Short mmCIF file of C-alpha atoms in Angstrom, two decimals:
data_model
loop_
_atom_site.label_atom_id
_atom_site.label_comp_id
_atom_site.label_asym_id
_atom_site.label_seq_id
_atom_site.Cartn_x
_atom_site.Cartn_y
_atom_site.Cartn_z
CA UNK A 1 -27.86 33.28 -15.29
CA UNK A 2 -28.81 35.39 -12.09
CA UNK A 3 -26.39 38.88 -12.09
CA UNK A 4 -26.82 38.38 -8.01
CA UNK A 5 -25.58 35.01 -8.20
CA UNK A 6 -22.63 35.42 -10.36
CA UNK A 7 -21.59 38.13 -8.10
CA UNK A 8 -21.43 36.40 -5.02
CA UNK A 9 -19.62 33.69 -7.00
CA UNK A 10 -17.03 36.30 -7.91
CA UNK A 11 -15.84 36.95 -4.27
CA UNK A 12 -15.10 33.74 -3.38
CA UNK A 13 -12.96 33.12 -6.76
CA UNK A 14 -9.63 31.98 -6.24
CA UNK A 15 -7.74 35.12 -8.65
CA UNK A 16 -4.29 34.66 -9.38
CA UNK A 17 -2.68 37.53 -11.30
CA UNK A 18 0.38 38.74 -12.74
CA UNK A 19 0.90 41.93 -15.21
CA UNK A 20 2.87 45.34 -15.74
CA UNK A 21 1.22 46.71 -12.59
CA UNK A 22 2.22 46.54 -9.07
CA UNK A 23 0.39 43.48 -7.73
CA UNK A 24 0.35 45.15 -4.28
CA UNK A 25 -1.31 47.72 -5.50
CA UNK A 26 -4.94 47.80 -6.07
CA UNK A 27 -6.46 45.64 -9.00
CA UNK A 28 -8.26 48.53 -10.46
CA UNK A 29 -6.92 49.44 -14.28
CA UNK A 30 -6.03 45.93 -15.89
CA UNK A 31 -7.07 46.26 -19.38
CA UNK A 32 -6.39 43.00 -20.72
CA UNK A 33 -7.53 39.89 -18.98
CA UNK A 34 -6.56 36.18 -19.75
CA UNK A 35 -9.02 33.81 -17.91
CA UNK A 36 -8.07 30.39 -17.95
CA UNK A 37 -10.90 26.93 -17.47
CA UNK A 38 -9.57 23.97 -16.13
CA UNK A 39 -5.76 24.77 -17.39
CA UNK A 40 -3.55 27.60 -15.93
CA UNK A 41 -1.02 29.90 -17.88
CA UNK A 42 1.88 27.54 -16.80
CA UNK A 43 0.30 24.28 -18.52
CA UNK A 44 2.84 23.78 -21.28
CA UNK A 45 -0.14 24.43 -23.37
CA UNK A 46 -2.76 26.51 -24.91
CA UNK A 47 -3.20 28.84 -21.94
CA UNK A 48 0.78 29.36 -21.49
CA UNK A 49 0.50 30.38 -25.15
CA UNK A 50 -2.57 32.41 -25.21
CA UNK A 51 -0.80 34.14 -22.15
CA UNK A 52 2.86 34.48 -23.03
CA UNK A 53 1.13 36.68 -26.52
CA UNK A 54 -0.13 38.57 -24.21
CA UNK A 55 2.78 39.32 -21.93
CA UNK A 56 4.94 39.99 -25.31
CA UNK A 57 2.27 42.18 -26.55
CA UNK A 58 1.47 44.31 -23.48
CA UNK A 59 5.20 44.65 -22.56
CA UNK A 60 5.24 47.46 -19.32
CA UNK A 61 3.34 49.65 -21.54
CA UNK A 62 -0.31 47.64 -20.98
CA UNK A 63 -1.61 46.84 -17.62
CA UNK A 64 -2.55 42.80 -17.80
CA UNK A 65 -3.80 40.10 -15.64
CA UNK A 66 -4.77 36.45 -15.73
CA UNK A 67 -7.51 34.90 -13.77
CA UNK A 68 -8.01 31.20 -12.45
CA UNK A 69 -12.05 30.49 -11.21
CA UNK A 70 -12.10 28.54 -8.37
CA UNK A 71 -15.30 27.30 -9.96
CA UNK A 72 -14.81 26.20 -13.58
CA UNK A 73 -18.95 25.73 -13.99
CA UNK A 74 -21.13 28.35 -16.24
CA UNK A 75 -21.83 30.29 -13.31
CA UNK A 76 -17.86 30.69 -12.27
CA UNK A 77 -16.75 31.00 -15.45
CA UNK A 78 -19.34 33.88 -16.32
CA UNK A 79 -18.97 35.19 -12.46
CA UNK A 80 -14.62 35.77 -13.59
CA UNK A 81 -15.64 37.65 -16.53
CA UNK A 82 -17.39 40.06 -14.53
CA UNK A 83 -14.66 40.27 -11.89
CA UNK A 84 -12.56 40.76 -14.98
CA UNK A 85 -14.17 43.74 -16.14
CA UNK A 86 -14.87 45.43 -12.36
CA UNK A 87 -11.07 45.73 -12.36
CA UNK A 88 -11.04 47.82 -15.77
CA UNK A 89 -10.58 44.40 -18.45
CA UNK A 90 -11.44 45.97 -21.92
CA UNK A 91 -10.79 43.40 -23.72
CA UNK A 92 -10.74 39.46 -22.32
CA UNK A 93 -8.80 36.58 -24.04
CA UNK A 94 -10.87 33.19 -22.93
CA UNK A 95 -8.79 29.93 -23.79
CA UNK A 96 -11.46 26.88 -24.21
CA UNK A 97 -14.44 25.16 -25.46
CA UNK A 98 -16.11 25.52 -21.44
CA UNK A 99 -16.79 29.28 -21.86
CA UNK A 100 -18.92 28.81 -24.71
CA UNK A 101 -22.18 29.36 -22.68
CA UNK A 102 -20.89 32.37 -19.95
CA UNK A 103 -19.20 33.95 -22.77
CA UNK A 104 -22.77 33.35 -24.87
CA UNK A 105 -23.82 35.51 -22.10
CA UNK A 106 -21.37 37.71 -21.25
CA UNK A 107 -20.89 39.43 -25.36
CA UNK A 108 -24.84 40.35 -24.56
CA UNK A 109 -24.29 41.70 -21.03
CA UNK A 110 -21.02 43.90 -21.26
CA UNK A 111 -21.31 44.96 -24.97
CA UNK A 112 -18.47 47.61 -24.34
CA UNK A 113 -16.14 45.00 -24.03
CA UNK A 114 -14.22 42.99 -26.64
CA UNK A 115 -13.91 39.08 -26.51
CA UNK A 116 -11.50 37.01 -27.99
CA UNK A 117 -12.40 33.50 -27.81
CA UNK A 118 -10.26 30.53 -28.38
CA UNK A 119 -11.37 26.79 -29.66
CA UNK A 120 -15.11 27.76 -28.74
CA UNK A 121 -16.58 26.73 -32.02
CA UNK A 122 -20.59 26.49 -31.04
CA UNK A 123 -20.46 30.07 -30.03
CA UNK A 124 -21.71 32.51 -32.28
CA UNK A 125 -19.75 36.03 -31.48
CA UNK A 126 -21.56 39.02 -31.63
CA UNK A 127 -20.20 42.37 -32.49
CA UNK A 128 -17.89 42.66 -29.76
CA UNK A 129 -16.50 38.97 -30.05
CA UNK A 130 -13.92 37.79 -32.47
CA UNK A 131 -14.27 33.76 -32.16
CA UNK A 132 -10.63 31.94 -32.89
CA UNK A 133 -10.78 28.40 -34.50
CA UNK A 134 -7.46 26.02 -35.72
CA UNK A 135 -6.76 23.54 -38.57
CA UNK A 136 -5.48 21.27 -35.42
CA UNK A 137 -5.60 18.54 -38.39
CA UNK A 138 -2.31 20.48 -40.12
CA UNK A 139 0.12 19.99 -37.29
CA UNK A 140 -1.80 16.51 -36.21
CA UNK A 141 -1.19 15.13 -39.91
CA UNK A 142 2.46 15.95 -39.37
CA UNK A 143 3.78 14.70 -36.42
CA UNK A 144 1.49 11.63 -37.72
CA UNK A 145 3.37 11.27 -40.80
CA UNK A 146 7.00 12.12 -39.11
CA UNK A 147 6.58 9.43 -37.16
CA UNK A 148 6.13 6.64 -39.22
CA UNK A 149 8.67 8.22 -41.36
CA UNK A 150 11.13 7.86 -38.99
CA UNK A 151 10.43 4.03 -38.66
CA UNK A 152 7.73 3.78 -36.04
CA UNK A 153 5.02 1.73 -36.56
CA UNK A 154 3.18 1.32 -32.84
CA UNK A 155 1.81 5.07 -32.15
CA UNK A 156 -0.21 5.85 -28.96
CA UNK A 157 -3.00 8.70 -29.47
CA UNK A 158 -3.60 10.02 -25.70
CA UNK A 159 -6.42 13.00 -25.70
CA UNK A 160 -8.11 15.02 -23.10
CA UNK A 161 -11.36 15.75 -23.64
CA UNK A 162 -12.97 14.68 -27.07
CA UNK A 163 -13.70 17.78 -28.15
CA UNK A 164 -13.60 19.35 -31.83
CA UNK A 165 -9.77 20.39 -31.48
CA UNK A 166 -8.66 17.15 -29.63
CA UNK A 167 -10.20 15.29 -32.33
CA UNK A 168 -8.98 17.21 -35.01
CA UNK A 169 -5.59 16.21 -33.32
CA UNK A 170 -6.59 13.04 -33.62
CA UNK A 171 -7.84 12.56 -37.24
CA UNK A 172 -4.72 14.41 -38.49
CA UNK A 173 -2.46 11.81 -36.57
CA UNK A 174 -4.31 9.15 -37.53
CA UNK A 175 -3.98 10.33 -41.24
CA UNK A 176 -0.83 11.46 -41.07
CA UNK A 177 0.27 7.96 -40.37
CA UNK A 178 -1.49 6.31 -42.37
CA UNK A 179 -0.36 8.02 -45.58
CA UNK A 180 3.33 7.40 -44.38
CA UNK A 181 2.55 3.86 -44.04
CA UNK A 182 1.00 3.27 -47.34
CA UNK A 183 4.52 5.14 -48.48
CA UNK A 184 6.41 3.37 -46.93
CA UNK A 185 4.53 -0.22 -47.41
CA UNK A 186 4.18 -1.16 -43.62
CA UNK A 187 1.34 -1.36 -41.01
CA UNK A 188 0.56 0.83 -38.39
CA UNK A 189 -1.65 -0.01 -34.99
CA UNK A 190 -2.38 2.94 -33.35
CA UNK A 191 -4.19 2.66 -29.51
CA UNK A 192 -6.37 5.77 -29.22
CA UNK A 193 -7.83 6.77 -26.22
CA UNK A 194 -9.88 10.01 -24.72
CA UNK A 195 -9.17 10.63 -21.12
CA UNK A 196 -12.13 13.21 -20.51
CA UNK A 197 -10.01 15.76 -18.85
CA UNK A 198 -7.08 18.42 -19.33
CA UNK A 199 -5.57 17.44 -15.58
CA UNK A 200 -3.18 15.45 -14.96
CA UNK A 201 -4.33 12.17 -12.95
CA UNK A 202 -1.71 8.69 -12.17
CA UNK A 203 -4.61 6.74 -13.84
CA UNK A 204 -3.49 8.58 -17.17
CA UNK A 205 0.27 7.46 -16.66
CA UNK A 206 -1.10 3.96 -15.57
CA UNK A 207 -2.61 3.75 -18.75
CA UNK A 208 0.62 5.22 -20.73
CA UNK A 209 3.02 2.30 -19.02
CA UNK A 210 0.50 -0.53 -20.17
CA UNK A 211 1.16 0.70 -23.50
CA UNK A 212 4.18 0.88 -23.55
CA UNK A 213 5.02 -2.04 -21.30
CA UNK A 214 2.23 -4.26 -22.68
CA UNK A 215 1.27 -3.62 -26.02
CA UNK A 216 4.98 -2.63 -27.37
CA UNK A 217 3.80 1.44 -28.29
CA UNK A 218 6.82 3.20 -28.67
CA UNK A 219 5.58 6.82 -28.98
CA UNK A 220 2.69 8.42 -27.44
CA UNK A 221 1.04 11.36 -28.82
CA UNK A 222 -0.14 13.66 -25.80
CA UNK A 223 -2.98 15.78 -26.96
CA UNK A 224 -4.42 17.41 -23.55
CA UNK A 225 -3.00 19.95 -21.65
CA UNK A 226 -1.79 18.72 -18.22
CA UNK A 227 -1.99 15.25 -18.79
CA UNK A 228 1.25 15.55 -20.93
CA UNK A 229 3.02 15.35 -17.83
CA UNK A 230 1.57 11.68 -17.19
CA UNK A 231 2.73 10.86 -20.48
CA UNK A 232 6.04 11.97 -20.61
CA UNK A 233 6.70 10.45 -17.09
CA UNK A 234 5.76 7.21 -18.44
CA UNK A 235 8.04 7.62 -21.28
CA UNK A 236 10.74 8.23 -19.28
CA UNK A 237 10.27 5.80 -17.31
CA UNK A 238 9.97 3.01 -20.21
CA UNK A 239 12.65 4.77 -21.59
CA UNK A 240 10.18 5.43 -24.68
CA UNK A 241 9.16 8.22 -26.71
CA UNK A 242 6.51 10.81 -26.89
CA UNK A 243 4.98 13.70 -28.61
CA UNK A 244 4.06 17.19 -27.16
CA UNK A 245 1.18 19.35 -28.27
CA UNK A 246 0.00 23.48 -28.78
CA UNK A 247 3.60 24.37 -28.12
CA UNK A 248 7.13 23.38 -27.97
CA UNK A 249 7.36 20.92 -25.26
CA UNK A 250 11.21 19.50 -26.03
CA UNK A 251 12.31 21.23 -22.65
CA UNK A 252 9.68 19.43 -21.00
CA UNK A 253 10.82 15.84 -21.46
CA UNK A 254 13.80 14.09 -23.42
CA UNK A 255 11.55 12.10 -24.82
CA UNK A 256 9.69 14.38 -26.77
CA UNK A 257 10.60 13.90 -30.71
CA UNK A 258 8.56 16.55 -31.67
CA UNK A 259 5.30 18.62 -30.89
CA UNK A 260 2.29 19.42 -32.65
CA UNK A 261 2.08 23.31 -32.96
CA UNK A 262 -1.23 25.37 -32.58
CA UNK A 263 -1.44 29.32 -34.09
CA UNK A 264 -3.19 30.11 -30.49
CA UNK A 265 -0.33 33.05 -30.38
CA UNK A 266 -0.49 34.38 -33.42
CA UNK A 267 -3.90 34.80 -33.28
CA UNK A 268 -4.05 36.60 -29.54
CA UNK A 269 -1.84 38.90 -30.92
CA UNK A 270 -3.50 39.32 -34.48
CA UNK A 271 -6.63 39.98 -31.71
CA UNK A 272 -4.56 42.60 -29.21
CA UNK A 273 -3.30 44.28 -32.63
CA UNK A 274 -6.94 45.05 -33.95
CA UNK A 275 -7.63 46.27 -30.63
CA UNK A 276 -4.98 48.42 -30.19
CA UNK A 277 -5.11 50.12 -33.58
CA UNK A 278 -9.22 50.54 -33.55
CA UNK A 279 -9.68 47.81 -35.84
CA UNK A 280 -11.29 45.17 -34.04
CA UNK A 281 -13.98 43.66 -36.31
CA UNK A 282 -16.48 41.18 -33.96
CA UNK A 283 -18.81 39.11 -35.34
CA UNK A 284 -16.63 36.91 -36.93
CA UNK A 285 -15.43 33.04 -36.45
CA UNK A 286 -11.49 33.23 -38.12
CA UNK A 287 -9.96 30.04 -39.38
CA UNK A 288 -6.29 29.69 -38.66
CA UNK A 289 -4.80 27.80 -41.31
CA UNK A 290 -1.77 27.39 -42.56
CA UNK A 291 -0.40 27.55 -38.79
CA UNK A 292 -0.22 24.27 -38.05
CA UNK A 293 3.33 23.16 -38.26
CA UNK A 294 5.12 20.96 -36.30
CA UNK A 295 8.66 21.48 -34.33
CA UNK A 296 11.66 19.86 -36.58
CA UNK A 297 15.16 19.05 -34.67
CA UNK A 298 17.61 17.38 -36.97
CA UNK A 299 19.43 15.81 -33.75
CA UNK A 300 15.88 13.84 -32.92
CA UNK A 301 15.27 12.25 -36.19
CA UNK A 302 17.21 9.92 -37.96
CA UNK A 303 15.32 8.56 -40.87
CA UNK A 304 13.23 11.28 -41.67
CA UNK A 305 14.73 14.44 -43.09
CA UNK A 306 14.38 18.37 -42.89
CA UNK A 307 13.86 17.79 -46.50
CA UNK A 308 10.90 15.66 -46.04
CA UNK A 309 9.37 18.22 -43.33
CA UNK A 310 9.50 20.62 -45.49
CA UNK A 311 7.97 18.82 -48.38
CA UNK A 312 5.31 18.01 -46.25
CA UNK A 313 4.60 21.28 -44.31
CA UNK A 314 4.66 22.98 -48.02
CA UNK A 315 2.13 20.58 -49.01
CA UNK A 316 -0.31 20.99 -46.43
CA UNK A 317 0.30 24.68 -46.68
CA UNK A 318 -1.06 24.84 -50.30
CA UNK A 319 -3.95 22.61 -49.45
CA UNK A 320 -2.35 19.64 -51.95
CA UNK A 321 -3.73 16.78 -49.44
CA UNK A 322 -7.17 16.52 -48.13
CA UNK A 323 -7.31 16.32 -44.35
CA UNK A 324 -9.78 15.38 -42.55
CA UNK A 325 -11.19 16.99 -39.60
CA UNK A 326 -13.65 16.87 -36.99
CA UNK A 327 -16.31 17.38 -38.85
CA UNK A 328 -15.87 14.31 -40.41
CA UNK A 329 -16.41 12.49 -37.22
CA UNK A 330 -20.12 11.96 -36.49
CA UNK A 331 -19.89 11.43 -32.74
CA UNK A 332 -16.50 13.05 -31.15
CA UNK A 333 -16.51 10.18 -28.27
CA UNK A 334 -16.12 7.88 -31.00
CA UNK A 335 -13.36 5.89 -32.92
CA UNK A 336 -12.30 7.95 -35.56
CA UNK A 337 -12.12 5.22 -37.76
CA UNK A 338 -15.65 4.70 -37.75
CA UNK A 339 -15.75 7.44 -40.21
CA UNK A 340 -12.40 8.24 -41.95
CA UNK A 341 -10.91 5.66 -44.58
CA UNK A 342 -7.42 4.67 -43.00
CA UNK A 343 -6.10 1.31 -44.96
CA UNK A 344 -3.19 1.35 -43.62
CA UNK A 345 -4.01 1.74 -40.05
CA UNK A 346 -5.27 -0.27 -37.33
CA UNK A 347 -7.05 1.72 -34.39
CA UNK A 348 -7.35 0.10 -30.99
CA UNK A 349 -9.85 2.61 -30.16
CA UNK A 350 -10.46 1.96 -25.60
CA UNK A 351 -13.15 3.89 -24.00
#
């Protein structure tokens, strides 16, 4: 990737930043950076969470900015980086499978700088990179399970793009049901269906009401970003129900039952931590398990208890039930149920 290039990229990014500084002041001295891909740090998502650790961490006592690239290519991506570190970045959060290749790049070129890279699982971090990874499959499995639980027996799977988090998502759900269906001695159709992007588009919520309208779903999983708000507008419309993902999206819609939770905070600030105290150890892909929980509100469910939750959670937590996960799925385009056993399921996989 040509330095020159990349350069002249970086002065015509779009950069949107807030922090402990003055923002009228000169952008010189922000040590930690958040860059975002095709998301922003108000999606309801990932980003908002990778973000919000950081504001909580960095408090008035850390200068901090985010960045938005204009272009969202290698070149832009790697071209924000280096913006990122002209105005003083010493260490740079990057939310995303897309930065895989400028951040490939980037670890090499700036060596004094520490990465921390989110759901990028084909990179392999050098010494100044600490790669973050999630059991998506955890929190997936429960809101899955919950949902059949609670009496539900048409589930909508909506992702964005089909990579390995989405579809670990995905397999969990999928699983998740189909154990609560075999408990509870019913079938389960689920329609499953990759949209190829994190943005939200009306063909998305065009697709939601034929489900709902059409083929009777009654809750839709949302599993990508921006395109939850195409799926909970269709829910409210069809006055049906729906199911947020990465964070706590209950204020978002009424018709969320529940969300599928994602460690992404926990580990940005395990990350800023190391940092901070001088013991930031690169080189290393981390595993969060055991984070993947799912958001319980007695006044949404009926059927299905707190006891039951926390049966479950406690289960999956002491690795009593073998998930699947993505790496179980051959081809991540694909219909999961190509590859996982799910008896009591019936997948309406649309491409």
């Amino acid at each position: 990737m040509k330095k020159l290039f990349a350069s002249l990229v970086a002065l015509s990014l779009l950069l949107v930043g807030c922090g402990s500084s003055d923002d009228s002041s000169s952008d010189d001295g922000y040590e930690v950076a958040l860059i975002t891909d095709s998301g922003s740090v108000t999606d309801k998502s990932f980003n908002q969470s990778a973000y919000e650790a950081i504001e909580a961490y960095c408090g008035d006592s850390i200068s901090y900015k985010y960045y938005a690239p204009q272009d969202t290519d290698d070149d832009g991506l790697y071209a924000t980086i280096e913006q990122a570190i002209d105005n003083g970045a010493k260490i740079i959060v990057t939310p995303g499978f897309n930065f895989t290749n400028a951040l490939t790049e980037a670890q090499a070129d700036f060596p004094d700088v520490s990465f921390v890279a989110i759901d990028q699982t084909d990179l392999e971090p050098t010494e100044n990179t600490i790669s973050y990874i999630f059991a998506e499959n955890e929190s997936g499995y429960l809101v899955g399970y919950a949902a059949v639980m609670e009496g539900y027996t048409k589930l909508g799977f909506m992702g964005g793009m089909a990579g390995d988090s989405v579809v670990n998502y995905g397999v969990g759900f999928l699983q998740g049901a189909n154990d609560a269906a075999e408990e509870l001695g019913v079938e389960v159709t689920v329609n499953y269906y990759y949209t190829g992007t994190y943005s939200a588009d009306p063909s998305i919520k065009t697709a939601c009401d034929n489900w709902y309208v059409n083929d009777g779903v009654e809750i839709i999983f949302s599993c990508g970003g921006a395109i939850c708000a195409n799926v909970f507008a269709s829910a409210e419309e069809n006055e049906a129900l729906s199911i947020g993902v990465d964070v706590d999206q209950g204020d978002e819609s009424t018709t969320v039952l529940t969300s599928a939770l994602k460690g992404v905070s926990a580990a940005v600030t395990e990350a800023l931590e190391d940092f901070y105290n001088d013991s930031f150890t690169g080189g290393q892909v981390v595993t969060m398990t055991g984070t993947g929980d799912m958001v319980y509100s007695a006044d949404k469910f009926t059927n299905f208890t707190q006891e039951d939750y926390e049966t479950i959670l406690s289960k999956i937590q002491n690795s009593e039930i073998d998930l699947y996960t993505c790496g179980d799925v051959t081809e991540n385009n694909s219909d999961p149920s190509t590859y996982i056993d799910l008896p009591n399921v019936t997948v309406n996989y649309q491409s």
